[in-house]
């Protein structure tokens, strides 16, 4: 398998999941400016949309959406518990969380990441995103991880996203004007996830500074 990624982007999520599971995956870096791989391959041939992540299977099939990719990877090693079994209520709750992260957090960051283009819309986007993070902070009040006591693919996704406004090792890539210092539950969660060996491994593999 090949995972196409850009450093510090949302593709950090499946990168973490692959390392958590100990899967044999080739990590292929994509240049965010010209959308070519390290092997000078046109990434648009892999994903016509041009964005990452993309997971290319050994038979040439390609998955192109992060929340789907992380579930596919988790299902390759179901006994490790990064996603509940398909068809269970718990799996639907995981999909609910992934959808929330994708539509409310991931997309909510976009105006902040492109503040020079968003203009006054920042004044609308930032409070909305802060409200969503406040909900996550409350959600974590009685939980170690997003879905309970078990680290899941949802935690990997949130960790990749939250770094855009929080992690000093991402500042050279993304710098969203939002902070989470007063959200204690979220801070505890963040530090705990950052300390996981697979997370640290993934950060280093992407050439990022680990602080």
PDB file of C-alpha atoms in Angstrom:
ATOM      1  CA  UNK A   1       0.000   0.000   0.000  1.00  0.00           C
ATOM      2  CA  UNK A   2       0.996   3.599  -0.578  1.00  0.00           C
ATOM      3  CA  UNK A   3      -0.183   6.544   1.482  1.00  0.00           C
ATOM      4  CA  UNK A   4       0.188   9.896  -0.244  1.00  0.00           C
ATOM      5  CA  UNK A   5       0.647  12.764   2.200  1.00  0.00           C
ATOM      6  CA  UNK A   6       1.751  16.354   2.625  1.00  0.00           C
ATOM      7  CA  UNK A   7       3.648  17.253   5.810  1.00  0.00           C
ATOM      8  CA  UNK A   8       1.490  18.586   8.654  1.00  0.00           C
ATOM      9  CA  UNK A   9      -1.724  18.179   6.656  1.00  0.00           C
ATOM     10  CA  UNK A  10      -4.793  16.085   7.516  1.00  0.00           C
ATOM     11  CA  UNK A  11      -2.964  13.088   6.013  1.00  0.00           C
ATOM     12  CA  UNK A  12      -1.107  12.921   9.325  1.00  0.00           C
ATOM     13  CA  UNK A  13      -4.223  11.106  10.564  1.00  0.00           C
ATOM     14  CA  UNK A  14      -3.947   7.922   8.424  1.00  0.00           C
ATOM     15  CA  UNK A  15      -0.170   8.151   8.831  1.00  0.00           C
ATOM     16  CA  UNK A  16      -0.662   7.785  12.591  1.00  0.00           C
ATOM     17  CA  UNK A  17      -3.207   5.001  12.145  1.00  0.00           C
ATOM     18  CA  UNK A  18      -0.887   3.016   9.870  1.00  0.00           C
ATOM     19  CA  UNK A  19       1.912   3.264  12.435  1.00  0.00           C
ATOM     20  CA  UNK A  20      -0.405   2.410  15.337  1.00  0.00           C
ATOM     21  CA  UNK A  21      -1.368  -0.772  13.491  1.00  0.00           C
ATOM     22  CA  UNK A  22       2.154  -1.627  12.370  1.00  0.00           C
ATOM     23  CA  UNK A  23       1.091  -1.881   8.730  1.00  0.00           C
ATOM     24  CA  UNK A  24       3.550  -2.065   5.859  1.00  0.00           C
ATOM     25  CA  UNK A  25       2.802   1.177   4.066  1.00  0.00           C
ATOM     26  CA  UNK A  26       4.990   3.244   1.766  1.00  0.00           C
ATOM     27  CA  UNK A  27       4.602   6.911   2.671  1.00  0.00           C
ATOM     28  CA  UNK A  28       4.789   9.044  -0.470  1.00  0.00           C
ATOM     29  CA  UNK A  29       5.319  12.764   0.004  1.00  0.00           C
ATOM     30  CA  UNK A  30       3.432  15.111  -2.321  1.00  0.00           C
ATOM     31  CA  UNK A  31       4.638  18.648  -2.996  1.00  0.00           C
ATOM     32  CA  UNK A  32       1.850  21.048  -2.050  1.00  0.00           C
ATOM     33  CA  UNK A  33       2.872  23.578  -4.701  1.00  0.00           C
ATOM     34  CA  UNK A  34       3.142  21.544  -7.898  1.00  0.00           C
ATOM     35  CA  UNK A  35       1.326  18.365  -6.737  1.00  0.00           C
ATOM     36  CA  UNK A  36       4.072  16.004  -7.782  1.00  0.00           C
ATOM     37  CA  UNK A  37       5.447  13.144  -5.718  1.00  0.00           C
ATOM     38  CA  UNK A  38       9.064  12.605  -4.725  1.00  0.00           C
ATOM     39  CA  UNK A  39       9.257  10.303  -7.755  1.00  0.00           C
ATOM     40  CA  UNK A  40       8.078  13.170 -10.043  1.00  0.00           C
ATOM     41  CA  UNK A  41       4.674  11.524 -10.497  1.00  0.00           C
ATOM     42  CA  UNK A  42       1.720  13.800 -11.199  1.00  0.00           C
ATOM     43  CA  UNK A  43      -0.480  13.420  -8.121  1.00  0.00           C
ATOM     44  CA  UNK A  44      -3.580  14.393 -10.096  1.00  0.00           C
ATOM     45  CA  UNK A  45      -3.249  10.982 -11.705  1.00  0.00           C
ATOM     46  CA  UNK A  46      -3.843   9.465  -8.265  1.00  0.00           C
ATOM     47  CA  UNK A  47      -6.481  11.908  -7.075  1.00  0.00           C
ATOM     48  CA  UNK A  48      -8.099  14.187  -9.682  1.00  0.00           C
ATOM     49  CA  UNK A  49      -9.161  16.511  -6.840  1.00  0.00           C
ATOM     50  CA  UNK A  50      -5.515  17.131  -5.982  1.00  0.00           C
ATOM     51  CA  UNK A  51      -5.894  16.884  -2.219  1.00  0.00           C
ATOM     52  CA  UNK A  52      -4.522  14.379   0.239  1.00  0.00           C
ATOM     53  CA  UNK A  53      -4.633  11.831   1.715  1.00  0.00           C
ATOM     54  CA  UNK A  54      -4.909   9.095  -0.869  1.00  0.00           C
ATOM     55  CA  UNK A  55      -4.365   5.424  -0.189  1.00  0.00           C
ATOM     56  CA  UNK A  56      -3.343   3.260  -3.138  1.00  0.00           C
ATOM     57  CA  UNK A  57      -3.869  -0.453  -2.598  1.00  0.00           C
ATOM     58  CA  UNK A  58      -1.648  -3.171  -4.025  1.00  0.00           C
ATOM     59  CA  UNK A  59      -4.164  -3.863  -6.812  1.00  0.00           C
ATOM     60  CA  UNK A  60      -4.148  -0.209  -7.882  1.00  0.00           C
ATOM     61  CA  UNK A  61      -7.458   0.721  -6.259  1.00  0.00           C
ATOM     62  CA  UNK A  62      -7.461   4.126  -4.565  1.00  0.00           C
ATOM     63  CA  UNK A  63      -9.319   5.553  -1.573  1.00  0.00           C
ATOM     64  CA  UNK A  64      -9.336   9.343  -1.453  1.00  0.00           C
ATOM     65  CA  UNK A  65     -11.124  10.526   1.697  1.00  0.00           C
ATOM     66  CA  UNK A  66      -9.416  10.582   5.078  1.00  0.00           C
ATOM     67  CA  UNK A  67     -12.314   9.346   7.263  1.00  0.00           C
ATOM     68  CA  UNK A  68     -12.803   6.383   4.909  1.00  0.00           C
ATOM     69  CA  UNK A  69      -9.081   5.628   4.703  1.00  0.00           C
ATOM     70  CA  UNK A  70      -8.618   5.452   8.471  1.00  0.00           C
ATOM     71  CA  UNK A  71     -11.566   3.066   8.816  1.00  0.00           C
ATOM     72  CA  UNK A  72     -10.237   0.876   6.018  1.00  0.00           C
ATOM     73  CA  UNK A  73      -6.852   0.693   7.732  1.00  0.00           C
ATOM     74  CA  UNK A  74      -8.425  -0.070  11.110  1.00  0.00           C
ATOM     75  CA  UNK A  75     -10.420  -2.928   9.593  1.00  0.00           C
ATOM     76  CA  UNK A  76      -7.198  -4.547   8.377  1.00  0.00           C
ATOM     77  CA  UNK A  77      -6.248  -5.177  12.021  1.00  0.00           C
ATOM     78  CA  UNK A  78      -9.627  -5.313  13.811  1.00  0.00           C
ATOM     79  CA  UNK A  79      -8.247  -6.906  16.978  1.00  0.00           C
ATOM     80  CA  UNK A  80      -6.292  -3.713  17.736  1.00  0.00           C
ATOM     81  CA  UNK A  81      -9.542  -1.870  18.328  1.00  0.00           C
ATOM     82  CA  UNK A  82      -8.976   1.390  16.458  1.00  0.00           C
ATOM     83  CA  UNK A  83     -12.527   1.078  15.115  1.00  0.00           C
ATOM     84  CA  UNK A  84     -15.465  -0.964  16.463  1.00  0.00           C
ATOM     85  CA  UNK A  85     -16.797  -3.817  14.294  1.00  0.00           C
ATOM     86  CA  UNK A  86     -18.884  -2.898  11.284  1.00  0.00           C
ATOM     87  CA  UNK A  87     -22.624  -2.996  11.861  1.00  0.00           C
ATOM     88  CA  UNK A  88     -22.415  -2.209  15.571  1.00  0.00           C
ATOM     89  CA  UNK A  89     -23.910   0.886  17.167  1.00  0.00           C
ATOM     90  CA  UNK A  90     -20.445   1.812  18.376  1.00  0.00           C
ATOM     91  CA  UNK A  91     -19.217   1.872  14.771  1.00  0.00           C
ATOM     92  CA  UNK A  92     -21.981   4.295  13.837  1.00  0.00           C
ATOM     93  CA  UNK A  93     -21.011   6.492  16.784  1.00  0.00           C
ATOM     94  CA  UNK A  94     -17.437   6.507  15.479  1.00  0.00           C
ATOM     95  CA  UNK A  95     -18.687   7.491  12.026  1.00  0.00           C
ATOM     96  CA  UNK A  96     -20.769  10.214  13.637  1.00  0.00           C
ATOM     97  CA  UNK A  97     -17.636  11.595  15.311  1.00  0.00           C
ATOM     98  CA  UNK A  98     -15.598  11.371  12.103  1.00  0.00           C
ATOM     99  CA  UNK A  99     -18.335  13.255  10.256  1.00  0.00           C
ATOM    100  CA  UNK A 100     -18.367  15.938  12.943  1.00  0.00           C
ATOM    101  CA  UNK A 101     -14.600  16.330  12.755  1.00  0.00           C
ATOM    102  CA  UNK A 102     -14.699  16.486   8.967  1.00  0.00           C
ATOM    103  CA  UNK A 103     -17.514  18.998   8.567  1.00  0.00           C
ATOM    104  CA  UNK A 104     -17.301  21.106  11.729  1.00  0.00           C
ATOM    105  CA  UNK A 105     -13.593  21.076  12.659  1.00  0.00           C
ATOM    106  CA  UNK A 106     -11.689  20.329   9.449  1.00  0.00           C
ATOM    107  CA  UNK A 107     -13.799  22.621   7.269  1.00  0.00           C
ATOM    108  CA  UNK A 108     -14.122  25.108  10.108  1.00  0.00           C
ATOM    109  CA  UNK A 109     -10.377  25.675  10.048  1.00  0.00           C
ATOM    110  CA  UNK A 110     -10.253  26.598   6.349  1.00  0.00           C
ATOM    111  CA  UNK A 111     -11.087  30.320   6.708  1.00  0.00           C
ATOM    112  CA  UNK A 112      -8.497  30.636   9.482  1.00  0.00           C
ATOM    113  CA  UNK A 113      -5.804  28.936   7.427  1.00  0.00           C
ATOM    114  CA  UNK A 114      -6.481  31.326   4.555  1.00  0.00           C
ATOM    115  CA  UNK A 115      -7.170  34.424   6.619  1.00  0.00           C
ATOM    116  CA  UNK A 116      -5.776  36.768   3.964  1.00  0.00           C
ATOM    117  CA  UNK A 117      -8.506  35.557   1.594  1.00  0.00           C
ATOM    118  CA  UNK A 118     -11.298  35.106   4.128  1.00  0.00           C
ATOM    119  CA  UNK A 119     -11.227  38.739   5.249  1.00  0.00           C
ATOM    120  CA  UNK A 120     -14.026  39.693   7.642  1.00  0.00           C
ATOM    121  CA  UNK A 121     -15.458  36.158   7.500  1.00  0.00           C
ATOM    122  CA  UNK A 122     -12.809  35.304  10.101  1.00  0.00           C
ATOM    123  CA  UNK A 123     -14.967  37.130  12.655  1.00  0.00           C
ATOM    124  CA  UNK A 124     -17.719  34.579  11.994  1.00  0.00           C
ATOM    125  CA  UNK A 125     -15.591  31.468  11.492  1.00  0.00           C
ATOM    126  CA  UNK A 126     -13.403  31.731  14.601  1.00  0.00           C
ATOM    127  CA  UNK A 127     -16.199  31.885  17.221  1.00  0.00           C
ATOM    128  CA  UNK A 128     -17.986  28.997  15.533  1.00  0.00           C
ATOM    129  CA  UNK A 129     -14.841  26.866  15.599  1.00  0.00           C
ATOM    130  CA  UNK A 130     -14.124  27.833  19.196  1.00  0.00           C
ATOM    131  CA  UNK A 131     -17.653  26.723  20.111  1.00  0.00           C
ATOM    132  CA  UNK A 132     -17.059  23.329  18.487  1.00  0.00           C
ATOM    133  CA  UNK A 133     -13.809  22.891  20.417  1.00  0.00           C
ATOM    134  CA  UNK A 134     -15.578  23.853  23.633  1.00  0.00           C
ATOM    135  CA  UNK A 135     -18.035  21.014  22.954  1.00  0.00           C
ATOM    136  CA  UNK A 136     -15.155  18.558  22.425  1.00  0.00           C
ATOM    137  CA  UNK A 137     -13.603  19.748  25.679  1.00  0.00           C
ATOM    138  CA  UNK A 138     -16.869  19.040  27.510  1.00  0.00           C
ATOM    139  CA  UNK A 139     -17.204  15.697  25.714  1.00  0.00           C
ATOM    140  CA  UNK A 140     -13.777  14.694  27.056  1.00  0.00           C
ATOM    141  CA  UNK A 141     -14.666  15.509  30.661  1.00  0.00           C
ATOM    142  CA  UNK A 142     -15.275  11.870  31.535  1.00  0.00           C
ATOM    143  CA  UNK A 143     -13.339  10.188  28.724  1.00  0.00           C
ATOM    144  CA  UNK A 144      -9.690   9.431  28.097  1.00  0.00           C
ATOM    145  CA  UNK A 145     -10.226   9.464  24.316  1.00  0.00           C
ATOM    146  CA  UNK A 146     -12.968  10.694  22.022  1.00  0.00           C
ATOM    147  CA  UNK A 147     -14.805   7.373  21.970  1.00  0.00           C
ATOM    148  CA  UNK A 148     -14.080   6.331  25.568  1.00  0.00           C
ATOM    149  CA  UNK A 149     -11.136   4.424  27.035  1.00  0.00           C
ATOM    150  CA  UNK A 150      -9.783   3.181  23.694  1.00  0.00           C
ATOM    151  CA  UNK A 151      -7.661   5.251  21.292  1.00  0.00           C
ATOM    152  CA  UNK A 152      -9.424   5.256  17.932  1.00  0.00           C
ATOM    153  CA  UNK A 153      -9.049   6.597  14.415  1.00  0.00           C
ATOM    154  CA  UNK A 154     -11.113   9.613  15.526  1.00  0.00           C
ATOM    155  CA  UNK A 155      -8.358  10.614  17.935  1.00  0.00           C
ATOM    156  CA  UNK A 156      -5.800  10.411  15.146  1.00  0.00           C
ATOM    157  CA  UNK A 157      -7.970  12.673  12.989  1.00  0.00           C
ATOM    158  CA  UNK A 158      -8.546  15.269  15.695  1.00  0.00           C
ATOM    159  CA  UNK A 159      -4.853  15.310  16.574  1.00  0.00           C
ATOM    160  CA  UNK A 160      -3.936  16.099  12.971  1.00  0.00           C
ATOM    161  CA  UNK A 161      -6.476  18.939  12.887  1.00  0.00           C
ATOM    162  CA  UNK A 162      -5.832  20.500  16.258  1.00  0.00           C
ATOM    163  CA  UNK A 163      -2.164  20.956  15.421  1.00  0.00           C
ATOM    164  CA  UNK A 164      -3.048  23.656  12.910  1.00  0.00           C
ATOM    165  CA  UNK A 165      -3.745  26.040  15.744  1.00  0.00           C
ATOM    166  CA  UNK A 166      -1.784  24.483  18.565  1.00  0.00           C
ATOM    167  CA  UNK A 167       1.416  22.651  17.705  1.00  0.00           C
ATOM    168  CA  UNK A 168       4.647  24.661  17.423  1.00  0.00           C
ATOM    169  CA  UNK A 169       6.032  22.048  15.044  1.00  0.00           C
ATOM    170  CA  UNK A 170       3.357  22.999  12.490  1.00  0.00           C
ATOM    171  CA  UNK A 171       3.788  26.758  12.533  1.00  0.00           C
ATOM    172  CA  UNK A 172       5.952  26.817   9.418  1.00  0.00           C
ATOM    173  CA  UNK A 173       3.143  25.049   7.539  1.00  0.00           C
ATOM    174  CA  UNK A 174      -0.077  26.274   9.109  1.00  0.00           C
ATOM    175  CA  UNK A 175      -0.817  29.043  11.565  1.00  0.00           C
ATOM    176  CA  UNK A 176      -4.481  29.334  12.455  1.00  0.00           C
ATOM    177  CA  UNK A 177      -5.239  32.135  14.935  1.00  0.00           C
ATOM    178  CA  UNK A 178      -6.924  30.001  17.559  1.00  0.00           C
ATOM    179  CA  UNK A 179      -5.729  28.684  20.913  1.00  0.00           C
ATOM    180  CA  UNK A 180      -7.033  26.066  23.337  1.00  0.00           C
ATOM    181  CA  UNK A 181      -5.158  26.890  26.537  1.00  0.00           C
ATOM    182  CA  UNK A 182      -8.318  27.340  28.617  1.00  0.00           C
ATOM    183  CA  UNK A 183      -9.815  24.003  27.517  1.00  0.00           C
ATOM    184  CA  UNK A 184      -8.241  21.769  30.140  1.00  0.00           C
ATOM    185  CA  UNK A 185      -9.738  18.439  29.084  1.00  0.00           C
ATOM    186  CA  UNK A 186      -8.670  19.010  25.514  1.00  0.00           C
ATOM    187  CA  UNK A 187      -5.167  19.977  26.629  1.00  0.00           C
ATOM    188  CA  UNK A 188      -4.810  16.789  28.672  1.00  0.00           C
ATOM    189  CA  UNK A 189      -6.079  14.718  25.747  1.00  0.00           C
ATOM    190  CA  UNK A 190      -3.706  16.465  23.328  1.00  0.00           C
ATOM    191  CA  UNK A 191      -0.610  15.896  25.461  1.00  0.00           C
ATOM    192  CA  UNK A 192      -1.561  12.261  25.977  1.00  0.00           C
ATOM    193  CA  UNK A 193      -1.994  11.585  22.280  1.00  0.00           C
ATOM    194  CA  UNK A 194       1.189  13.477  21.404  1.00  0.00           C
ATOM    195  CA  UNK A 195       3.124  11.133  23.688  1.00  0.00           C
ATOM    196  CA  UNK A 196       2.049   7.959  21.892  1.00  0.00           C
ATOM    197  CA  UNK A 197       4.996   6.277  20.130  1.00  0.00           C
ATOM    198  CA  UNK A 198       3.138   5.930  16.819  1.00  0.00           C
ATOM    199  CA  UNK A 199       2.192   9.604  16.886  1.00  0.00           C
ATOM    200  CA  UNK A 200       5.752  10.710  17.576  1.00  0.00           C
ATOM    201  CA  UNK A 201       7.019   8.345  14.881  1.00  0.00           C
ATOM    202  CA  UNK A 202       4.592   9.803  12.338  1.00  0.00           C
ATOM    203  CA  UNK A 203       5.546  13.392  13.156  1.00  0.00           C
ATOM    204  CA  UNK A 204       9.222  12.615  12.666  1.00  0.00           C
ATOM    205  CA  UNK A 205       8.611  10.651   9.479  1.00  0.00           C
ATOM    206  CA  UNK A 206       6.959  13.705   7.980  1.00  0.00           C
ATOM    207  CA  UNK A 207      10.054  15.758   8.731  1.00  0.00           C
ATOM    208  CA  UNK A 208       8.387  17.861  11.412  1.00  0.00           C
ATOM    209  CA  UNK A 209       9.960  19.090  14.608  1.00  0.00           C
ATOM    210  CA  UNK A 210       8.829  17.247  17.702  1.00  0.00           C
ATOM    211  CA  UNK A 211       8.531  19.540  20.715  1.00  0.00           C
TER     212      UNK A 211
END
